[in-house]
Short mmCIF file of C-alpha atoms in Angstrom, two decimals:
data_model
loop_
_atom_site.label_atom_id
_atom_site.label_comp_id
_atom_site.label_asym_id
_atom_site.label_seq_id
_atom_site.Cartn_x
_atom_site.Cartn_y
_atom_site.Cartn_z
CA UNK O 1 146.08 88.06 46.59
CA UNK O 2 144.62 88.12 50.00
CA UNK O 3 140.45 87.61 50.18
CA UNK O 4 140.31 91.46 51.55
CA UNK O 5 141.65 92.83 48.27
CA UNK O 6 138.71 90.48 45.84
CA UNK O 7 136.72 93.67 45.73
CA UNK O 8 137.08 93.98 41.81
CA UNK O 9 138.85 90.80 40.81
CA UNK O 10 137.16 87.35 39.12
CA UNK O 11 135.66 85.50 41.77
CA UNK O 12 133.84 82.13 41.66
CA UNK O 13 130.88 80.73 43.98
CA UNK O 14 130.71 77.37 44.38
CA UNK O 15 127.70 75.34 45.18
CA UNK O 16 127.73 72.26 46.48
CA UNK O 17 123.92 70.18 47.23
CA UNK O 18 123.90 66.16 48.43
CA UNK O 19 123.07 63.87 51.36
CA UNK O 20 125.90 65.40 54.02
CA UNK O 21 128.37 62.65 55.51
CA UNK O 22 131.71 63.46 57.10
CA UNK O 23 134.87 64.85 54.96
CA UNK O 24 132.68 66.49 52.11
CA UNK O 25 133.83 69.83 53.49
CA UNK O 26 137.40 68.85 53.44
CA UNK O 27 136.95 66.84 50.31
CA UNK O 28 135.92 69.95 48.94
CA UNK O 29 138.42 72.37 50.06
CA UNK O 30 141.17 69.77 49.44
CA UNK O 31 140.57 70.04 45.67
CA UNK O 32 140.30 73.71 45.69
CA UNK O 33 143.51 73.77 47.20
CA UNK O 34 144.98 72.33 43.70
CA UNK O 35 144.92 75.85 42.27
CA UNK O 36 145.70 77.91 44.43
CA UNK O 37 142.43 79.99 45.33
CA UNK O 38 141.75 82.26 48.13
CA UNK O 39 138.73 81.95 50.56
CA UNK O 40 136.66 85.08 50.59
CA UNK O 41 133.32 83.34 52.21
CA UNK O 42 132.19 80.34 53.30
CA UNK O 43 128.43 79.27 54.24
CA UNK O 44 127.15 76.08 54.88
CA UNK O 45 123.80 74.52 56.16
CA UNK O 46 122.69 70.92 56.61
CA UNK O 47 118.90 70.35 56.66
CA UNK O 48 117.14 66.66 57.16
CA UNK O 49 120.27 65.05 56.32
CA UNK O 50 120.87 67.25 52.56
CA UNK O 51 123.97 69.50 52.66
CA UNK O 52 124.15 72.98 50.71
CA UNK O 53 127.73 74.25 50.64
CA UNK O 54 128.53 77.34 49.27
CA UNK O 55 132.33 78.67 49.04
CA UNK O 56 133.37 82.08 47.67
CA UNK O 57 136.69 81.90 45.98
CA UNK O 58 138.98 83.65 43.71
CA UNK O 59 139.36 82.52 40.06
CA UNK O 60 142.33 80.92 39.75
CA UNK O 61 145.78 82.21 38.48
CA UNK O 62 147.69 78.75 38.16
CA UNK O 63 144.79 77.30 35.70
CA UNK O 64 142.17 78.01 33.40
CA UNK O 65 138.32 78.57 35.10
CA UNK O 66 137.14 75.83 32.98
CA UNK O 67 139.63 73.30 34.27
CA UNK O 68 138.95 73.99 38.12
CA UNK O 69 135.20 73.59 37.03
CA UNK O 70 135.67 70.04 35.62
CA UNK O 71 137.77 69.02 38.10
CA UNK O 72 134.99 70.15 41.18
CA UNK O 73 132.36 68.74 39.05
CA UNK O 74 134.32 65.16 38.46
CA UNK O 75 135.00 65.39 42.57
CA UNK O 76 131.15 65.89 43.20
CA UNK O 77 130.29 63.61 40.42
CA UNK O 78 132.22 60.85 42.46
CA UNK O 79 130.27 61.69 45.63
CA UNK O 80 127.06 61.32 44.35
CA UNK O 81 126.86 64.87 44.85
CA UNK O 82 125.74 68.24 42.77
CA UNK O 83 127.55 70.60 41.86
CA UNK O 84 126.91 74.27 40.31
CA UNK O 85 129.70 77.19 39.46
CA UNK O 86 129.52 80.75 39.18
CA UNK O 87 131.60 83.33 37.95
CA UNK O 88 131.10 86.82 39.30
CA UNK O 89 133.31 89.62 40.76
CA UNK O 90 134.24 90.35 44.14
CA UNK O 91 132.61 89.98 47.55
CA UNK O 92 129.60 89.61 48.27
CA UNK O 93 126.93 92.20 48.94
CA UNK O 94 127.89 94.27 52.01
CA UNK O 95 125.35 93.95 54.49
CA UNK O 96 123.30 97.06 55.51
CA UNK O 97 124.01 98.91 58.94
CA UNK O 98 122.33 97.87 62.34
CA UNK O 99 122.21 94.84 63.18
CA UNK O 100 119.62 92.45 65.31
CA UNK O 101 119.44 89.03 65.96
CA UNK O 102 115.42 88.20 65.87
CA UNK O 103 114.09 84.81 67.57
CA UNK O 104 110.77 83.83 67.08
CA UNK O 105 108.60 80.95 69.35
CA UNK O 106 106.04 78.94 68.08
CA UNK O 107 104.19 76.06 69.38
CA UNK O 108 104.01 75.14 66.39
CA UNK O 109 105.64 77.36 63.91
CA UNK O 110 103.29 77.75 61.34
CA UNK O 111 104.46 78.87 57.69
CA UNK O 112 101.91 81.82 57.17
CA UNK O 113 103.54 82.89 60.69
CA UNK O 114 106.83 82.62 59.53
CA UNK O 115 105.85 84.47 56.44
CA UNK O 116 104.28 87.54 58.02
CA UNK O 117 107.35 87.76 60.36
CA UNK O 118 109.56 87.74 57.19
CA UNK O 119 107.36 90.44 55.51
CA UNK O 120 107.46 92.38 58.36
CA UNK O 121 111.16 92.80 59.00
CA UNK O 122 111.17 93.75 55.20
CA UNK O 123 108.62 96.13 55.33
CA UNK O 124 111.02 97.55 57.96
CA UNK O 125 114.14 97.69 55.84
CA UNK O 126 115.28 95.10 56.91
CA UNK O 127 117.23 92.15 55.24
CA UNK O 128 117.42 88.77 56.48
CA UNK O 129 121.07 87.19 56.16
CA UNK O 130 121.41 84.41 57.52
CA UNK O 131 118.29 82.05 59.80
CA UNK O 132 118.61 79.35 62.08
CA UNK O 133 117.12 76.97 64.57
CA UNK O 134 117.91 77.06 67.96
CA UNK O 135 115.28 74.11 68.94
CA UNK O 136 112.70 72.43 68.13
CA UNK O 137 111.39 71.43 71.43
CA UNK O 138 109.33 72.23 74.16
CA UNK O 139 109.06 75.09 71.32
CA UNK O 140 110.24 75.46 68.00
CA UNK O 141 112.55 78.44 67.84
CA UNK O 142 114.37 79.87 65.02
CA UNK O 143 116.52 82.80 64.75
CA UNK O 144 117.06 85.33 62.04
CA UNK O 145 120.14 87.33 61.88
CA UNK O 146 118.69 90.81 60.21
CA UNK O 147 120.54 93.63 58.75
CA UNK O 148 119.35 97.12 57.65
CA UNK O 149 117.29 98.72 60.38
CA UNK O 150 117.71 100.03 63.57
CA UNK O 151 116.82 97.47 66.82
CA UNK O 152 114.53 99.72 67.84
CA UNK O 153 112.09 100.41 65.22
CA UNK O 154 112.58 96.65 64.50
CA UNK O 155 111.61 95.83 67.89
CA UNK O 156 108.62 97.86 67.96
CA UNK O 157 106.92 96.50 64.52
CA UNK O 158 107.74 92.69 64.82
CA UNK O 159 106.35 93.36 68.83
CA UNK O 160 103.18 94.24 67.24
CA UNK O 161 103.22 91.42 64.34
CA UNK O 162 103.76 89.08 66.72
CA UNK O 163 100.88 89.51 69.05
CA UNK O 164 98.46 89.27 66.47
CA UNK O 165 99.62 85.89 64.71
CA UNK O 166 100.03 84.29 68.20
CA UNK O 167 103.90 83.68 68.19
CA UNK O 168 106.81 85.39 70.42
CA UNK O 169 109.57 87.27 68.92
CA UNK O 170 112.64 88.59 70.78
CA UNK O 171 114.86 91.39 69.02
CA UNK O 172 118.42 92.06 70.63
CA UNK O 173 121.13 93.65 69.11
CA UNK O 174 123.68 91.82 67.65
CA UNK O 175 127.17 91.66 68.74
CA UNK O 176 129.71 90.52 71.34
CA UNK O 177 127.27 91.87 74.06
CA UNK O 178 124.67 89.37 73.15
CA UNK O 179 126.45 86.41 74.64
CA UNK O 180 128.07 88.66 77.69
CA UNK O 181 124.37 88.93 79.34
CA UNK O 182 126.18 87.41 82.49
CA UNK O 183 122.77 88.08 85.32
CA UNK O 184 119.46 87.28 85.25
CA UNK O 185 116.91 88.07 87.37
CA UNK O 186 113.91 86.95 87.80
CA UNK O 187 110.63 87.08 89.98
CA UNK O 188 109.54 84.24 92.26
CA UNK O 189 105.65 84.25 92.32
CA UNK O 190 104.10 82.70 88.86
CA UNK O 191 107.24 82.77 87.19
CA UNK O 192 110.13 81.15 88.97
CA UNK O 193 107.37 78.83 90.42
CA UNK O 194 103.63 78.29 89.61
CA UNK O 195 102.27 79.62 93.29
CA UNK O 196 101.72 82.82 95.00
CA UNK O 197 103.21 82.30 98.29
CA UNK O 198 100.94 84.61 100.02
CA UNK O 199 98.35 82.84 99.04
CA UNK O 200 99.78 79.03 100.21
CA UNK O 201 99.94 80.67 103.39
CA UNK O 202 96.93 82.32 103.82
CA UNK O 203 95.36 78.58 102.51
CA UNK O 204 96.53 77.56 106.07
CA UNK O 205 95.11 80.37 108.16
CA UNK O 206 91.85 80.13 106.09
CA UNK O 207 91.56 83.11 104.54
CA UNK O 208 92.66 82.51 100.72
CA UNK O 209 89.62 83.83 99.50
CA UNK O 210 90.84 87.73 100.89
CA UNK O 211 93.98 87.23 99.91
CA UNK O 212 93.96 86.00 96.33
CA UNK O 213 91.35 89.07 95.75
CA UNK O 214 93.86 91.66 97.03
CA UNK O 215 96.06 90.23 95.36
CA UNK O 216 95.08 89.98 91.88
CA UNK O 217 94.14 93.80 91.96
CA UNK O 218 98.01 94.46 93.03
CA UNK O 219 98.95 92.23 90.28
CA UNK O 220 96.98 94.11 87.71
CA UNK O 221 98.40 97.43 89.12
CA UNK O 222 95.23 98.88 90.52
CA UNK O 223 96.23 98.80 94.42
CA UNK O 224 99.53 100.25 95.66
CA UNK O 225 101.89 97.48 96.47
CA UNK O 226 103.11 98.09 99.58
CA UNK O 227 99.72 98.90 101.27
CA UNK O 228 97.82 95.59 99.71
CA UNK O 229 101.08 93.54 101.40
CA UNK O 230 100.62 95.09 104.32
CA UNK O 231 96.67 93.86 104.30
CA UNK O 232 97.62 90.42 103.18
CA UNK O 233 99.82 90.09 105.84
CA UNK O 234 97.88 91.44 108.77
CA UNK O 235 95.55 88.41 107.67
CA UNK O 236 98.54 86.12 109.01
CA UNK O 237 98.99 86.95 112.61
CA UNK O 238 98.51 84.02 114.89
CA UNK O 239 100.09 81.40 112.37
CA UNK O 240 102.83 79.05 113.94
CA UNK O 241 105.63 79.27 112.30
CA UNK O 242 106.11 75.91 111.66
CA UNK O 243 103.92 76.53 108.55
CA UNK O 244 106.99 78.15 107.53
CA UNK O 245 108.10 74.36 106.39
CA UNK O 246 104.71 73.25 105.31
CA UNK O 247 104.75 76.19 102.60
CA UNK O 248 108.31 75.44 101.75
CA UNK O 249 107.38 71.72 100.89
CA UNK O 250 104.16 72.98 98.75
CA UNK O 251 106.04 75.18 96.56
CA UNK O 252 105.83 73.73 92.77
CA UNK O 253 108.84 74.69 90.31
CA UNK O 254 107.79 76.26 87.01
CA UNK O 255 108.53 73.58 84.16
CA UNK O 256 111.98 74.32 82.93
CA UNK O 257 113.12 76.50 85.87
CA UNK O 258 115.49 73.75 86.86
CA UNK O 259 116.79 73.33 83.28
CA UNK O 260 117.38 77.01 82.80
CA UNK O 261 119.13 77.70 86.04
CA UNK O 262 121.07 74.96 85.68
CA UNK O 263 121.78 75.86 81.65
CA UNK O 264 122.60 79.79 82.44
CA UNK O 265 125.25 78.82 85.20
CA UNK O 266 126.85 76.06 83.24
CA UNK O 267 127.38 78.53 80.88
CA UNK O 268 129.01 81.82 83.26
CA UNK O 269 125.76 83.32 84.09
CA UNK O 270 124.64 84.29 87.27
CA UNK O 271 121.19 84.04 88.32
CA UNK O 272 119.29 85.46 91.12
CA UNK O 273 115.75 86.24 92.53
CA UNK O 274 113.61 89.87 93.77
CA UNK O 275 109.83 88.87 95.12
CA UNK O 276 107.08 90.64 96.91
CA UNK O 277 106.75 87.32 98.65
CA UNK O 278 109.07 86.13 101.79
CA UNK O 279 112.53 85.49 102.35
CA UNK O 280 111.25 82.13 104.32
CA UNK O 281 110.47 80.83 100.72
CA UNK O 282 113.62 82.72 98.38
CA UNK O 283 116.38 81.62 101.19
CA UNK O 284 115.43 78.22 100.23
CA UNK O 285 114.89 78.39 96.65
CA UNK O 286 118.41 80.08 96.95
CA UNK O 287 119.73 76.95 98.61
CA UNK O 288 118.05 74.61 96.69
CA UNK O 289 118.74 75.97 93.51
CA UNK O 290 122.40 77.79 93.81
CA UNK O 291 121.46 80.86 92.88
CA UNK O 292 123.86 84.23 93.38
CA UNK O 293 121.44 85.82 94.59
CA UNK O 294 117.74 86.23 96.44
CA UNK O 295 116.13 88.98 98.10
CA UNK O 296 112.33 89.43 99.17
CA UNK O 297 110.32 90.79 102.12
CA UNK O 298 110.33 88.91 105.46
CA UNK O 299 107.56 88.27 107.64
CA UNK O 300 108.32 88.83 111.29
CA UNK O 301 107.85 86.02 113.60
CA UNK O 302 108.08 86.09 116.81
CA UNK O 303 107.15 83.56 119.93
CA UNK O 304 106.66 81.02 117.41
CA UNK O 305 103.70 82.88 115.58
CA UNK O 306 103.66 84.90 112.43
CA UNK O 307 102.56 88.43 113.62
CA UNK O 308 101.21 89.94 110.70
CA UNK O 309 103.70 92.21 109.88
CA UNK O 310 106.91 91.88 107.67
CA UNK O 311 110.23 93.50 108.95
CA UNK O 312 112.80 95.84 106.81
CA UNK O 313 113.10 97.08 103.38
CA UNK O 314 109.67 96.43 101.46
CA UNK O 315 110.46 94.92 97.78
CA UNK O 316 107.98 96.72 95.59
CA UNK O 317 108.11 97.46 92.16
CA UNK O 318 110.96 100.20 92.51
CA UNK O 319 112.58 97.68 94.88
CA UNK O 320 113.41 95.06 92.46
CA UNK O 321 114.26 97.42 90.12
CA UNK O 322 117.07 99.16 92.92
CA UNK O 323 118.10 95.26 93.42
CA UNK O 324 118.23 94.49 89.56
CA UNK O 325 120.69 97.40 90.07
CA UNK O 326 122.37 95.97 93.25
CA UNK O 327 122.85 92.49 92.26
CA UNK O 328 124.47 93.76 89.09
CA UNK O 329 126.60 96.10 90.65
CA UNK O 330 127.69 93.43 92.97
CA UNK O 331 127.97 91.17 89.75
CA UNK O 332 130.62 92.91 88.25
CA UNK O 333 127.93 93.48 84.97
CA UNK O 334 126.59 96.34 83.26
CA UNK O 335 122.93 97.00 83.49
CA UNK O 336 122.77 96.69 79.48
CA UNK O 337 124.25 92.90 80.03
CA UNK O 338 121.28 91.78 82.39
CA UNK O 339 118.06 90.05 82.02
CA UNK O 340 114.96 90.35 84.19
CA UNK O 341 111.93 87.87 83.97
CA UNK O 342 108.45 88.72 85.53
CA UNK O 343 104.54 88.22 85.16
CA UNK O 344 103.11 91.31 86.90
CA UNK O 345 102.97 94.95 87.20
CA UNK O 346 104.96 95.24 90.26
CA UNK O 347 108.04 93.74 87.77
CA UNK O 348 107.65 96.33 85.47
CA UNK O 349 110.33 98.75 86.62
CA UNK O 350 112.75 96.10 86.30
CA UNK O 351 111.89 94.76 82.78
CA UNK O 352 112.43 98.84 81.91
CA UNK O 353 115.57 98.73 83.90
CA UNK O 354 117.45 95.48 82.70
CA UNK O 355 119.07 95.11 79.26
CA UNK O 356 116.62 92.64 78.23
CA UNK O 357 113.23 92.72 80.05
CA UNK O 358 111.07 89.16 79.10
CA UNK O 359 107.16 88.84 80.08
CA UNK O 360 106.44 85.98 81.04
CA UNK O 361 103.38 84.33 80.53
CA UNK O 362 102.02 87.81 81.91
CA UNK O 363 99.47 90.16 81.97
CA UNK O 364 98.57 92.57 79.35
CA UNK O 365 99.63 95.26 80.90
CA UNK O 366 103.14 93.65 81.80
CA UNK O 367 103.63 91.99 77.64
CA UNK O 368 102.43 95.96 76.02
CA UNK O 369 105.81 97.58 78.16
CA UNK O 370 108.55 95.11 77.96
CA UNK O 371 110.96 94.31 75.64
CA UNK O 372 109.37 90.55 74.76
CA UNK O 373 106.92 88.27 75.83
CA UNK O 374 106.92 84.08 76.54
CA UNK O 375 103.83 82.51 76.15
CA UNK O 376 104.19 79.21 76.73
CA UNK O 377 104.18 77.58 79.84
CA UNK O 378 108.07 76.40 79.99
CA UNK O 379 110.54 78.86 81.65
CA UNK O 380 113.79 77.61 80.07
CA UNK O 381 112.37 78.81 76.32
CA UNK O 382 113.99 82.31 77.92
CA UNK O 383 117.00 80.81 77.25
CA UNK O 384 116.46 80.97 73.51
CA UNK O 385 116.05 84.38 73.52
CA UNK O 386 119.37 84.39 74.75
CA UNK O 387 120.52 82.67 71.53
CA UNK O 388 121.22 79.49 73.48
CA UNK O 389 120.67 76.28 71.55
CA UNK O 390 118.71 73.18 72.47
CA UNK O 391 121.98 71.57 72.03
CA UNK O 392 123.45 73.67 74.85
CA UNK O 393 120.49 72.90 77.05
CA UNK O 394 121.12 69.36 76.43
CA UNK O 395 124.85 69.30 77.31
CA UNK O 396 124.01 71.11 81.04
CA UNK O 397 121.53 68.47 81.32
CA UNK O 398 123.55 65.78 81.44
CA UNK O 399 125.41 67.76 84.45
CA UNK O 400 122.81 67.45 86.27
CA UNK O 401 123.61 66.62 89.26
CA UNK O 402 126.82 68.41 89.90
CA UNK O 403 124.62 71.16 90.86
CA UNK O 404 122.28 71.29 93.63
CA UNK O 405 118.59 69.80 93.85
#
């Protein structure tokens, strides 16, 4: 009898506990295999060394119960490990409809967090099946796969949970999608790097003070983008252009941007960049970095001076949301299969637009509309939102340098 036909027929779960080693599994299996059971479900999990096994099988037809029983016992017995047998009927419980995957971020992960995220996704209707960790460094992330309850109205209630316990949670649906999220995009200024290029230029013509005020009222949405660029800009004219380099060499990485570039293209994704800063800064991050793809405004220069004005299409807030579109289209990748990454209001439009829209260490504003927030101050954590493991992260690390520095 095949395992899709143990709907109403003896079935046995078998439980094994002990410190794991290599072959237990097998070991296991192998004695099984004696009488002639089917496989119906299998679950393991391996925690500080101590192994919980758990195998779903049909009673047996070739033997009594009682004598598989002794015999997995005496097997375990001569492991040094535990063993415990129940008899049931059928399958296991069939899970509810919709279907999420839910990662939460803690530095730490506290248990009364964990516990009000838990109650939470109940209070929701939801049922957690199955939880694991992704990594436990710079962040400790863990992942519950949740069954029961829409994404949505999931999304919504563990959005509001979170903010008030201090953690970030993440809720995707589940499914083949999940791990075809083939773009991401991302802004430049205080996400992809810790600066605000405007500003590292303006330090040089003296006038930083003007500039960071304008723009930190942009940033919090209360000035229209393209007319507080414009001002910023106009504070420019008479630079040489050879501060062009000087800026270039200033520019400071956010921690983990390297590591998650470098994770998300060892792994099929492609990556690219929209800012309201300059294409004299993104053309070299571009470079530097191998990205797909990079597009920002661009201050004209001519003579050798920066005239305080920028040439072509302004990228505003609808503009990185029409590239978001562009680069995917060019991509080959739905819109639902992309990721966008931003701090400020001017990104908001593309959070909305992308499949998966992450705030990044952001304003309040930016974390109340999209889809999740980061927190903490390392930009590769986005990748386990993704559902990519430290382990992952780790193995494109030590492929370091096959990709451009």
């Amino acid at each position: 009898m095949s395992a899709s036909q143990t709907s109403d027929v003896p079935t046995l779960l078998v439980k094994i506990f002990g410190k794991d080693r290599p072959g237990i599994t097998a070991g296991l299996f192998d004695t099984l295999a004696a009488y002639s059971v089917d496989v119906v479900d299998i679950e393991q999990v391996v925690s500080r060394g101590r192994l919980v096994l758990c195998a779903l099988v049909t009673e047996p037809t070739v033997a009594p119960p009682g004598e598989l029983r002794a015999t997995v016992h005496s097997w375990a017995e001569s492991l040094k490990l535990q063993a415990e047998i129940i008899s049931g009927t059928g399958d296991n419980r069939p899970r509810g409809e919709g279907r999420s995957h839910v990662t939460v971020l803690g530095n730490p992960l506290t248990a009364e967090q964990t516990a009000a995220i838990a109650a939470r996704i109940a209070e929701t209707g939801g049922n957690i099946d199955r939880i694991f960790r992704l990594a436990k460094y710079p962040v400790t992330a863990v992942e519950f796969a949740v069954s029961g309850c829409g994404t949505e109205p999931l999304r919504t209630a563990l959005a509001m949970e979170a903010h008030g316990i201090g953690v970030d949670v993440a809720v995707v649906s589940a499914g083949l999608h999940r791990r075809a999220q083939r773009l991401v995009v991302m802004d430049v200024d205080s996400t992809l790097i810790q600066d605000e290029v405007i500003e590292l230029f303006a330090a040089h013509a003296g006038c930083e003070d003007k500039v960071a005020e304008v723009t930190a009222a942009a940033m919090r949405g209360e000035l229209d983008f393209e007319q507080s660029l414009h001002a910023r800009v106009e504070l420019l004219a008479g630079l040489d252009a050879s501060v062009v380099d000087k800026v270039r060499a200033e520019v400071r990485l956010t921690p983990g941007a390297r590591t998650l570039i470098r994770t998300l293209k060892r792994l099929g994704y492609q990556v690219g960049v929209v800012s309201g800063g300059f294409t004299q800064v993104t053309d070299d991050l571009k470079e530097r970095l191998g990205l797909d793809f990079a597009s920002a405004n661009t201050l004209e220069i001519v003579d050798g001076k920066l005239t305080g004005r920028v040439t072509g299409e302004i990228v505003d807030r609808a503009g990185k949301a029409r590239l978001l579109r562009r680069f995917a289209s060019e991509a080959g990748v739905p819109l639902a299969q992309t990721v966008a990454i931003g701090d400020g209001a001017n990104d908001l439009d593309m959070l909305n637009a992308a499949g998966l829209g992450v705030a990044f260490n952001a304003k309040p504003v930016v974390r109340r509309a999209a889809h999740t927030a980061v927190n903490v101050p390392f930009l590769d954590t986005v990748l386990y939102l993704l559902g990519i493991t430290r382990e992952e992260v780790e193995a494109a690390d030590f492929g370091e340098d096959d990709l451009p520095h």
